[in-house]
Structures are given as structure tokens and as C-alpha cells.
Amino acid sequence: MGVKKRFAVIGAGIIGAAVARGLVQKYDGADVTLYEKEDHPAAHQTGHNSGVVHAGLYYEPGSLKALLCRRGVSLLLDFARAHDVAFEECGKVVVATNDVEVERLEGIHARARANGVPDVELLDRDGLLEVEPNAEGVAALHSPHTGIIDYRGLTEALVADFRRSGGRVRFSTEVRKIEQRSGSTGSTAIVHSSVDSQEYEQVITCAGLQADRLAARSGEDKSPSVVPFFGQYFILEPRFNDVVNGLIYPVPDPKYPFLGVHVTRRIDGGLMIGPNAFLSFSREGYKGLGLNVPDSLAVATDPGFWKFAAGNMATAAREIGGVLSIEKFVAEAARYVPALCGADGHRATRGIRAQAMNRDGNLVDDFVIDRARATMFVRNAPSPGATSALAIAEHLIDTAALT
């Protein structure tokens, strides 16, 4: 028998779990280790997102984001069905409230069709009311196959499937750096963790909120840097659970880099609104002030952030209202779902987005994957990263196999 090929995957969020599982499936008998600094999977972005399975409405046709989203939806739902992971194809409407938004909506419709989103259609006011009787708008885009899922449960199922296939998981093991090594038989990589150092033929990092730091500690470029933005969700009291049938989104405004407040059904039957998007003072602080001094100083010394901030004061002004006032947060959602006016409820644990940013202050919109000999670094996996996770895993594994 030959020597087993050894792989390491860093990070047990949904993308890392999908990559680890994909490796043991592709390489029969391979030795694959999944590292995670927490004591459970899906501890960060995966476990704190909206739970939406995106259909691919907004993305530039032909972009990696668009291609992986459409492939990812199919793989994700097939896996969910096979492993009894809760999901619901509840549908989504993007609601236009004026003529300017109608024009933008037509552009989204064209993109959605170019991306192969199934059964997507434009609705007039009456058509919108048939789908969502409590929605208010002059037109809407309907995506009947957009859905919601239990991403935490799905990631746990991926990890369990990985283990059944012979994979090894090392929880509570933080990776400090990855060292590249060249030898007579080719390049390898040494994973230096909080516990020990191990050598592998191939390493794939999916470190999310810590992606830039791990890359920098491993000798790679600090850019794009991760600037954390938190998203606050507000879970409405149960009497509002049946106000909407699916997901209701506003039309994106190109003046702002973030989408704005939307209405989202939860897989547990509840209803929530959000998220806003505001600078986070911690990469992993999900409660309270979430203040982490090193994380805050990292943002303060990032020249790209200050260039971004200078050009986005209007965004900050729009978003701060929902941070400080639940009433303003609800009022924004009630603009297109008037039945929610005055709704009460409670704040959910916030999510934190690992937003990659270039030195010029521009947000990185597509997936970024860097290569350093025997290591691949996933530097940016923005929304729809969770939806696309199994397709991203395929892409990473296929790309690694070419070297």
C-alpha cells in the first residue's frame, strides 16, 4: 500500500466542514484533519446568519459568486434531504415602493434570469398581494424557490458525515500559522497549532473572521483585510409569525454598500427583521457592547477602512438608527409590510460579517482565494457563502488537484 495523502482544513464553519467532507469523498483512504479553535462547529458566521438559502438574484452573471450560488443551492438541498436537515422553500419577494425602485427591480430580474434562477417573475401590485397579502409596493420580483434552512444543523451533519468517512476533527485547537516547506518530492505545509505541529501535502484554510490574520501570520499579504460589521436581528413576538408567507426584501439602493432591513421567516416558525450593518468593535463579540480592544485597534489602523468610512457617511447615518432604536428598525420594515408597524419582540444574538476590504477602501464583493504553494487561503467568502458552501468546496478541491 502507498502512503496516505495527508490534508488539513482550517475552520469548521460550513465551508470548512464541506471542504473536509469533500476531500474524504474524493480521495479514498486519505488522511484528512479538520482543525477548529472552538469546541464545536459553526461557532461564528455560520451559526449567526439569517438562515436564508439564496437563489442567485443579484450577482453579476458569469461571476464566481453567481456560478457557485446556483450550483451550491442544488448540492445544499440534496444534502439536507439526505440527512434530515430542516429546510423550507418559502419563497421571496423583492418589493419596489416607487418608480425608481421599479427600474432597479427590472435590472435584478434580468440578472436573475441570466443566472438561471428558476421561475423568477416580475409582479404588479395585484400580483404581489396574491403572494404576500400584507406587503405594500407598486411592483415586486418573486423568487418562489428561495428558502430557509438550519445552517448550524447542516454544518453539524457535514462534520458527522466527515467523521463517518474516516475524517479526524480537532476541536479546541487553534492554528497559529502555516509554514511552507519545499523538498525533493515537492512542497508540503506544516500546520503549527496551539497543541502541536503537523505536516501535510495540502492545506486549505477557511478561517472566516480570522482569515486575514492567519494568512499574515503565515507570511502572506495582509490585504485584503477583514473589517467586521455586525448585523442586528429583531425577533418579533409570536402574534406576528403569520403576517408574511416567506421572505420580503427591499430593492437594494446603489448608494449604500449593504442591503438594508428585510423580513425573514425563521426555520423554527418565528419571524424576524434585519439585519442592519454597522462597524463591529469585535470580530467575535456577539452580545453586549462586543468591545475587543485589539480588534478595535486593528480597524483604527487600517487605512482602507478610513477611506471606506469617508465615502460612506450616509450609510452610517442610515444604519445607526436601527442600532440605537428598535422603533426605527421596525419602522423601516413596516415601510413595505405595514402590518408590522409598532411590532414588539426582542433582539437576537447579533451576527458578524467578515467583510474583506482592499487598501483603497473598496469592499471585496466576490470570492477571493489565494495560493501559497501547498496551501490555499480562502480570503473572502461573502454572502451567498453559506448557500454556496458545497459548491465552494468542489471548486477548492478541484483547484487544489490541478497542482
Short mmCIF file of C-alpha atoms in Angstrom, two decimals, residues 37-399:
data_model
loop_
_atom_site.label_atom_id
_atom_site.label_comp_id
_atom_site.label_asym_id
_atom_site.label_seq_id
_atom_site.Cartn_x
_atom_site.Cartn_y
_atom_site.Cartn_z
CA LYS A 37 -10.31 26.63 17.58
CA GLU A 38 -13.73 26.40 19.27
CA ASP A 39 -15.14 23.27 20.91
CA HIS A 40 -17.96 22.87 18.34
CA PRO A 41 -18.63 23.59 14.65
CA ALA A 42 -20.47 26.62 13.21
CA ALA A 43 -19.41 28.78 16.16
CA HIS A 44 -19.08 32.05 14.27
CA GLN A 45 -20.52 33.33 10.95
CA THR A 46 -22.30 30.08 10.09
CA GLY A 47 -24.12 29.91 13.41
CA HIS A 48 -25.15 33.58 13.44
CA ASN A 49 -26.59 34.23 9.99
CA SER A 50 -30.15 34.73 8.70
CA GLY A 51 -30.65 31.12 7.58
CA VAL A 52 -31.55 32.13 4.01
CA VAL A 53 -30.75 29.85 1.07
CA HIS A 54 -30.21 32.40 -1.72
CA ALA A 55 -31.31 31.71 -5.28
CA GLY A 56 -28.80 33.99 -7.07
CA LEU A 57 -30.84 37.10 -7.91
CA TYR A 58 -28.31 39.90 -7.56
CA TYR A 59 -24.94 38.58 -8.69
CA GLU A 60 -23.05 39.55 -11.82
CA PRO A 61 -23.79 36.89 -14.46
CA GLY A 62 -20.76 34.70 -15.08
CA SER A 63 -19.07 35.71 -11.81
CA LEU A 64 -17.73 33.04 -9.50
CA LYS A 65 -20.31 34.15 -6.93
CA ALA A 66 -23.20 33.61 -9.37
CA LEU A 67 -21.94 30.24 -10.63
CA LEU A 68 -21.20 28.82 -7.20
CA CYS A 69 -24.51 30.04 -5.78
CA ARG A 70 -26.61 28.20 -8.36
CA ARG A 71 -24.54 25.01 -8.05
CA GLY A 72 -24.48 25.38 -4.27
CA VAL A 73 -28.27 25.53 -3.90
CA SER A 74 -28.64 22.16 -5.62
CA LEU A 75 -25.93 20.47 -3.58
CA LEU A 76 -27.14 22.01 -0.32
CA LEU A 77 -30.74 20.87 -0.67
CA ASP A 78 -29.74 17.39 -1.82
CA PHE A 79 -27.58 17.03 1.31
CA ALA A 80 -30.30 18.45 3.56
CA ARG A 81 -32.86 15.95 2.25
CA ALA A 82 -30.47 13.03 2.63
CA HIS A 83 -29.53 13.96 6.21
CA ASP A 84 -32.87 15.23 7.58
CA VAL A 85 -31.72 18.84 7.96
CA ALA A 86 -34.65 21.23 8.36
CA PHE A 87 -35.30 23.50 5.38
CA GLU A 88 -38.30 25.21 3.80
CA GLU A 89 -38.72 26.60 0.27
CA CYS A 90 -40.81 29.55 1.45
CA GLY A 91 -40.11 31.93 -1.44
CA LYS A 92 -39.06 35.58 -1.52
CA VAL A 93 -40.32 38.87 -2.90
CA VAL A 94 -38.18 41.96 -3.52
CA VAL A 95 -40.57 44.89 -3.15
CA ALA A 96 -40.38 48.19 -5.04
CA THR A 97 -42.15 51.14 -3.43
CA ASN A 98 -41.61 53.77 -6.18
CA ASP A 99 -40.79 54.13 -9.87
CA VAL A 100 -37.03 54.42 -9.29
CA GLU A 101 -37.03 51.10 -7.46
CA VAL A 102 -39.13 49.52 -10.21
CA GLU A 103 -36.38 50.33 -12.71
CA ARG A 104 -33.78 48.76 -10.42
CA LEU A 105 -36.05 45.75 -9.96
CA GLU A 106 -36.12 45.19 -13.71
CA GLY A 107 -32.31 45.09 -13.68
CA ILE A 108 -32.35 42.49 -10.90
CA HIS A 109 -34.85 40.44 -12.88
CA ALA A 110 -32.54 40.47 -15.91
CA ARG A 111 -29.61 39.32 -13.78
CA ALA A 112 -31.66 36.59 -12.13
CA ARG A 113 -32.74 35.21 -15.50
CA ALA A 114 -29.15 35.34 -16.79
CA ASN A 115 -28.07 33.40 -13.69
CA GLY A 116 -30.65 30.68 -14.34
CA VAL A 117 -32.79 31.36 -11.26
CA PRO A 118 -35.88 29.16 -11.80
CA ASP A 119 -39.42 30.56 -12.09
CA VAL A 120 -38.44 34.11 -11.18
CA GLU A 121 -41.00 36.70 -12.33
CA LEU A 122 -41.97 40.34 -12.06
CA LEU A 123 -45.28 41.08 -10.32
CA ASP A 124 -47.52 44.15 -10.37
CA ARG A 125 -49.24 45.40 -7.21
CA ASP A 126 -52.05 42.85 -7.51
CA GLY A 127 -49.61 40.01 -8.17
CA LEU A 128 -47.62 40.98 -5.07
CA LEU A 129 -50.77 40.88 -2.94
CA GLU A 130 -51.56 37.39 -4.18
CA VAL A 131 -48.18 36.16 -2.94
CA GLU A 132 -47.90 38.38 0.16
CA PRO A 133 -51.29 39.89 1.15
CA ASN A 134 -49.72 42.11 3.83
CA ALA A 135 -46.97 43.56 1.64
CA GLU A 136 -47.16 47.10 0.27
CA GLY A 137 -45.49 48.04 -3.02
CA VAL A 138 -46.03 49.08 -6.62
CA ALA A 139 -44.20 46.03 -8.01
CA ALA A 140 -42.13 43.07 -6.88
CA LEU A 141 -39.79 40.36 -8.04
CA HIS A 142 -40.88 36.89 -6.94
CA SER A 143 -38.37 34.07 -6.42
CA PRO A 144 -40.51 31.11 -5.34
CA HIS A 145 -37.57 28.77 -4.71
CA THR A 146 -35.61 30.95 -2.28
CA GLY A 147 -35.66 29.18 1.08
CA ILE A 148 -34.55 28.97 4.68
CA ILE A 149 -32.50 26.28 6.41
CA ASP A 150 -30.86 25.34 9.70
CA TYR A 151 -27.25 26.15 8.82
CA ARG A 152 -25.92 25.14 12.22
CA GLY A 153 -27.65 21.75 11.95
CA LEU A 154 -26.42 21.34 8.39
CA THR A 155 -22.81 22.03 9.41
CA GLU A 156 -23.08 19.54 12.26
CA ALA A 157 -24.38 16.97 9.75
CA LEU A 158 -21.45 17.68 7.41
CA VAL A 159 -18.98 17.15 10.27
CA ALA A 160 -20.72 13.93 11.33
CA ASP A 161 -20.62 12.63 7.74
CA PHE A 162 -16.94 13.56 7.51
CA ARG A 163 -16.19 11.60 10.68
CA ARG A 164 -18.14 8.56 9.47
CA SER A 165 -15.95 8.59 6.37
CA GLY A 166 -12.78 8.42 8.45
CA GLY A 167 -12.03 12.12 8.91
CA ARG A 168 -10.47 13.48 12.10
CA VAL A 169 -11.71 16.64 13.86
CA ARG A 170 -9.52 18.56 16.28
CA PHE A 171 -11.73 20.94 18.24
CA SER A 172 -10.26 23.46 20.72
CA THR A 173 -7.12 23.54 18.58
CA GLU A 174 -6.23 26.99 17.27
CA VAL A 175 -3.97 27.19 14.22
CA ARG A 176 -1.33 29.86 14.73
CA LYS A 177 0.42 29.76 11.36
CA ILE A 178 1.10 27.61 8.32
CA GLU A 179 4.68 27.16 7.18
CA GLN A 180 5.55 26.26 3.59
CA ARG A 181 8.27 23.67 3.06
CA SER A 182 9.94 22.55 -0.18
CA GLY A 183 11.60 19.16 -0.55
CA SER A 184 12.85 16.75 -3.18
CA THR A 185 9.35 15.28 -3.58
CA GLY A 186 7.55 18.64 -3.76
CA SER A 187 6.02 21.22 -1.45
CA THR A 188 4.32 20.48 1.85
CA ALA A 189 2.85 22.66 4.58
CA ILE A 190 3.31 22.49 8.34
CA VAL A 191 0.31 23.45 10.47
CA HIS A 192 1.51 24.98 13.73
CA SER A 193 -1.33 24.84 16.25
CA SER A 194 -1.79 25.58 19.93
CA VAL A 195 -1.17 21.88 20.58
CA ASP A 196 1.49 20.65 18.12
CA SER A 197 2.86 20.89 14.58
CA GLN A 198 1.83 18.53 11.78
CA GLU A 199 2.96 18.26 8.16
CA TYR A 200 0.51 17.87 5.25
CA GLU A 201 0.65 17.60 1.47
CA GLN A 202 -2.18 20.11 1.15
CA VAL A 203 -3.80 22.66 3.49
CA ILE A 204 -6.98 24.63 2.80
CA THR A 205 -7.84 27.46 5.18
CA CYS A 206 -11.44 28.56 5.72
CA ALA A 207 -10.84 30.85 8.67
CA GLY A 208 -13.65 33.36 8.12
CA LEU A 209 -13.33 36.26 10.56
CA GLN A 210 -9.67 35.36 11.18
CA ALA A 211 -8.77 34.77 7.51
CA ASP A 212 -6.51 37.80 7.08
CA ARG A 213 -4.71 37.26 10.37
CA LEU A 214 -3.95 33.61 9.69
CA ALA A 215 -2.71 34.49 6.21
CA ALA A 216 -0.48 37.28 7.57
CA ARG A 217 0.96 35.06 10.32
CA SER A 218 1.73 32.52 7.59
CA GLY A 219 3.77 35.06 5.62
CA GLU A 220 1.09 36.12 3.14
CA ASP A 221 -0.19 39.57 2.22
CA LYS A 222 -2.26 41.37 4.87
CA SER A 223 -4.63 42.60 2.16
CA PRO A 224 -7.50 42.16 1.74
CA SER A 225 -8.04 42.82 5.42
CA VAL A 226 -11.13 41.75 7.33
CA VAL A 227 -13.23 44.58 8.73
CA PRO A 228 -16.05 43.21 10.92
CA PHE A 229 -19.58 44.54 10.53
CA PHE A 230 -22.29 43.38 12.88
CA GLY A 231 -25.84 42.66 11.82
CA GLN A 232 -28.57 43.06 14.42
CA TYR A 233 -31.71 40.92 14.13
CA PHE A 234 -35.00 41.58 15.91
CA ILE A 235 -37.27 38.58 16.57
CA LEU A 236 -40.92 39.64 16.60
CA GLU A 237 -43.41 38.48 19.17
CA PRO A 238 -45.25 35.27 18.13
CA ARG A 239 -48.51 37.02 17.15
CA PHE A 240 -46.68 38.30 14.04
CA ASN A 241 -45.47 34.87 12.88
CA ASP A 242 -48.12 34.57 10.16
CA VAL A 243 -48.01 38.14 8.85
CA VAL A 244 -45.88 37.06 5.87
CA ASN A 245 -45.66 33.81 3.92
CA GLY A 246 -42.00 33.97 3.00
CA LEU A 247 -39.13 36.48 2.81
CA ILE A 248 -39.68 40.15 1.97
CA TYR A 249 -36.71 42.27 0.88
CA PRO A 250 -36.29 45.90 -0.16
CA VAL A 251 -34.80 46.84 -3.52
CA PRO A 252 -31.06 47.49 -3.00
CA ASP A 253 -30.01 51.13 -3.23
CA PRO A 254 -26.68 51.51 -5.08
CA LYS A 255 -25.81 54.46 -2.82
CA TYR A 256 -25.33 52.03 0.06
CA PRO A 257 -22.97 49.03 0.24
CA PHE A 258 -25.39 46.97 2.37
CA LEU A 259 -28.88 45.77 1.55
CA GLY A 260 -30.98 47.19 4.37
CA VAL A 261 -33.58 45.74 6.74
CA HIS A 262 -35.70 42.85 5.45
CA VAL A 263 -38.33 40.49 6.83
CA THR A 264 -37.23 36.89 7.23
CA ARG A 265 -39.06 33.75 8.28
CA ARG A 266 -37.08 31.51 10.64
CA ILE A 267 -36.82 27.76 10.31
CA ASP A 268 -38.32 27.46 13.81
CA GLY A 269 -41.51 29.21 12.61
CA GLY A 270 -40.71 32.63 14.03
CA LEU A 271 -40.39 35.93 12.19
CA MET A 272 -37.50 38.35 12.36
CA ILE A 273 -36.42 41.61 10.78
CA GLY A 274 -32.90 42.68 10.00
CA PRO A 275 -30.07 42.89 9.73
CA ASN A 276 -28.65 46.35 9.82
CA ALA A 277 -24.93 46.64 9.13
CA PHE A 278 -22.64 48.65 11.39
CA LEU A 279 -18.98 48.58 12.30
CA SER A 280 -18.30 45.95 14.96
CA PHE A 281 -15.76 46.60 17.71
CA SER A 282 -15.06 42.88 17.92
CA ARG A 283 -14.70 40.07 15.42
CA GLU A 284 -16.35 37.56 17.71
CA GLY A 285 -18.35 39.57 20.27
CA TYR A 286 -21.97 38.59 19.77
CA LYS A 287 -23.52 40.08 22.91
CA GLY A 288 -23.47 43.33 24.85
CA LEU A 289 -21.10 46.03 23.65
CA GLY A 290 -18.94 43.44 21.93
CA LEU A 291 -15.84 45.53 22.60
CA ASN A 292 -12.46 43.92 21.91
CA VAL A 293 -9.52 46.32 22.14
CA PRO A 294 -7.14 44.54 19.71
CA ASP A 295 -9.93 44.14 17.15
CA SER A 296 -10.90 47.81 17.50
CA LEU A 297 -7.28 48.96 17.13
CA ALA A 298 -6.92 46.79 14.02
CA VAL A 299 -9.78 48.68 12.39
CA ALA A 300 -8.49 52.04 13.60
CA THR A 301 -5.09 51.42 12.00
CA ASP A 302 -6.48 50.07 8.73
CA PRO A 303 -6.06 52.82 6.08
CA GLY A 304 -8.58 51.08 3.82
CA PHE A 305 -11.27 51.41 6.47
CA TRP A 306 -10.85 55.18 6.79
CA LYS A 307 -11.09 55.58 3.01
CA PHE A 308 -14.28 53.48 3.09
CA ALA A 309 -15.68 55.48 6.03
CA ALA A 310 -15.02 58.82 4.32
CA GLY A 311 -17.15 57.78 1.36
CA ASN A 312 -19.94 56.15 3.35
CA MET A 313 -21.12 58.65 5.94
CA ALA A 314 -24.65 58.38 4.53
CA THR A 315 -24.56 54.63 5.12
CA ALA A 316 -23.51 55.13 8.75
CA ALA A 317 -26.30 57.65 9.27
CA ARG A 318 -28.86 55.24 7.82
CA GLU A 319 -27.70 52.25 9.84
CA ILE A 320 -27.17 53.91 13.23
CA GLY A 321 -30.91 54.48 13.63
CA GLY A 322 -31.62 50.76 13.86
CA VAL A 323 -28.68 50.24 16.21
CA LEU A 324 -29.93 52.79 18.72
CA SER A 325 -33.69 52.43 18.30
CA ILE A 326 -35.78 49.29 17.89
CA GLU A 327 -38.70 51.53 16.86
CA LYS A 328 -36.75 52.87 13.86
CA PHE A 329 -35.68 49.34 12.99
CA VAL A 330 -39.31 48.16 12.93
CA ALA A 331 -40.45 51.28 11.07
CA GLU A 332 -38.06 50.50 8.22
CA ALA A 333 -39.58 47.04 7.78
CA ALA A 334 -43.10 48.46 8.12
CA ARG A 335 -42.41 50.66 5.09
CA TYR A 336 -43.22 47.66 2.88
CA VAL A 337 -45.07 45.46 5.44
CA PRO A 338 -47.38 47.99 7.20
CA ALA A 339 -48.87 45.27 9.42
CA LEU A 340 -45.59 45.26 11.34
CA CYS A 341 -45.98 48.88 12.44
CA GLY A 342 -45.43 49.10 16.19
CA ALA A 343 -44.41 45.44 16.50
CA ASP A 344 -42.58 44.35 19.61
CA GLY A 345 -40.20 41.49 20.31
CA HIS A 346 -36.57 41.08 21.35
CA ARG A 347 -33.10 41.45 19.91
CA ALA A 348 -31.46 38.23 18.76
CA THR A 349 -27.79 37.41 19.13
CA ARG A 350 -26.08 39.53 16.50
CA GLY A 351 -24.18 38.18 13.54
CA ILE A 352 -20.76 39.46 12.49
CA ARG A 353 -19.76 39.58 8.84
CA ALA A 354 -16.14 39.06 7.80
CA GLN A 355 -16.08 41.83 5.21
CA ALA A 356 -12.90 41.84 3.17
CA MET A 357 -11.64 45.30 2.24
CA ASN A 358 -8.85 46.39 -0.10
CA ARG A 359 -6.26 49.03 0.75
CA ASP A 360 -8.18 51.57 -1.35
CA GLY A 361 -11.24 51.19 0.89
CA ASN A 362 -13.33 49.23 -1.58
CA LEU A 363 -15.32 46.27 -0.28
CA VAL A 364 -14.40 42.98 -1.95
CA ASP A 365 -17.60 41.67 -3.49
CA ASP A 366 -16.61 38.28 -4.94
CA PHE A 367 -14.86 35.21 -3.54
CA VAL A 368 -11.09 35.60 -3.07
CA ILE A 369 -8.86 32.52 -2.97
CA ASP A 370 -5.08 32.89 -2.72
CA ARG A 371 -2.46 30.20 -3.24
CA ALA A 372 0.90 29.73 -1.49
CA ARG A 373 2.47 26.51 -2.75
CA ALA A 374 0.85 23.71 -0.71
CA THR A 375 -1.75 25.99 0.93
CA MET A 376 -4.94 27.61 -0.31
CA PHE A 377 -6.27 30.58 1.64
CA VAL A 378 -9.98 31.46 1.36
CA ARG A 379 -9.63 35.21 1.95
CA ASN A 380 -13.22 36.25 1.26
CA ALA A 381 -16.43 34.22 1.12
CA PRO A 382 -19.25 36.79 1.26
CA SER A 383 -22.96 36.12 1.03
CA PRO A 384 -24.05 33.78 -0.51
CA GLY A 385 -21.10 31.92 1.05
CA ALA A 386 -23.25 29.63 3.20
CA THR A 387 -25.62 28.84 0.32
CA SER A 388 -22.62 28.13 -1.93
CA ALA A 389 -20.61 26.15 0.62
CA LEU A 390 -20.69 22.72 -1.01
CA ALA A 391 -20.01 24.24 -4.45
CA ILE A 392 -17.14 26.30 -3.00
CA ALA A 393 -15.75 23.06 -1.56
CA GLU A 394 -15.91 21.42 -5.00
CA HIS A 395 -14.16 24.41 -6.56
CA LEU A 396 -11.39 24.47 -3.94
CA ILE A 397 -10.77 20.73 -4.13
CA ASP A 398 -10.72 20.73 -7.94
CA THR A 399 -8.36 23.72 -7.99
#
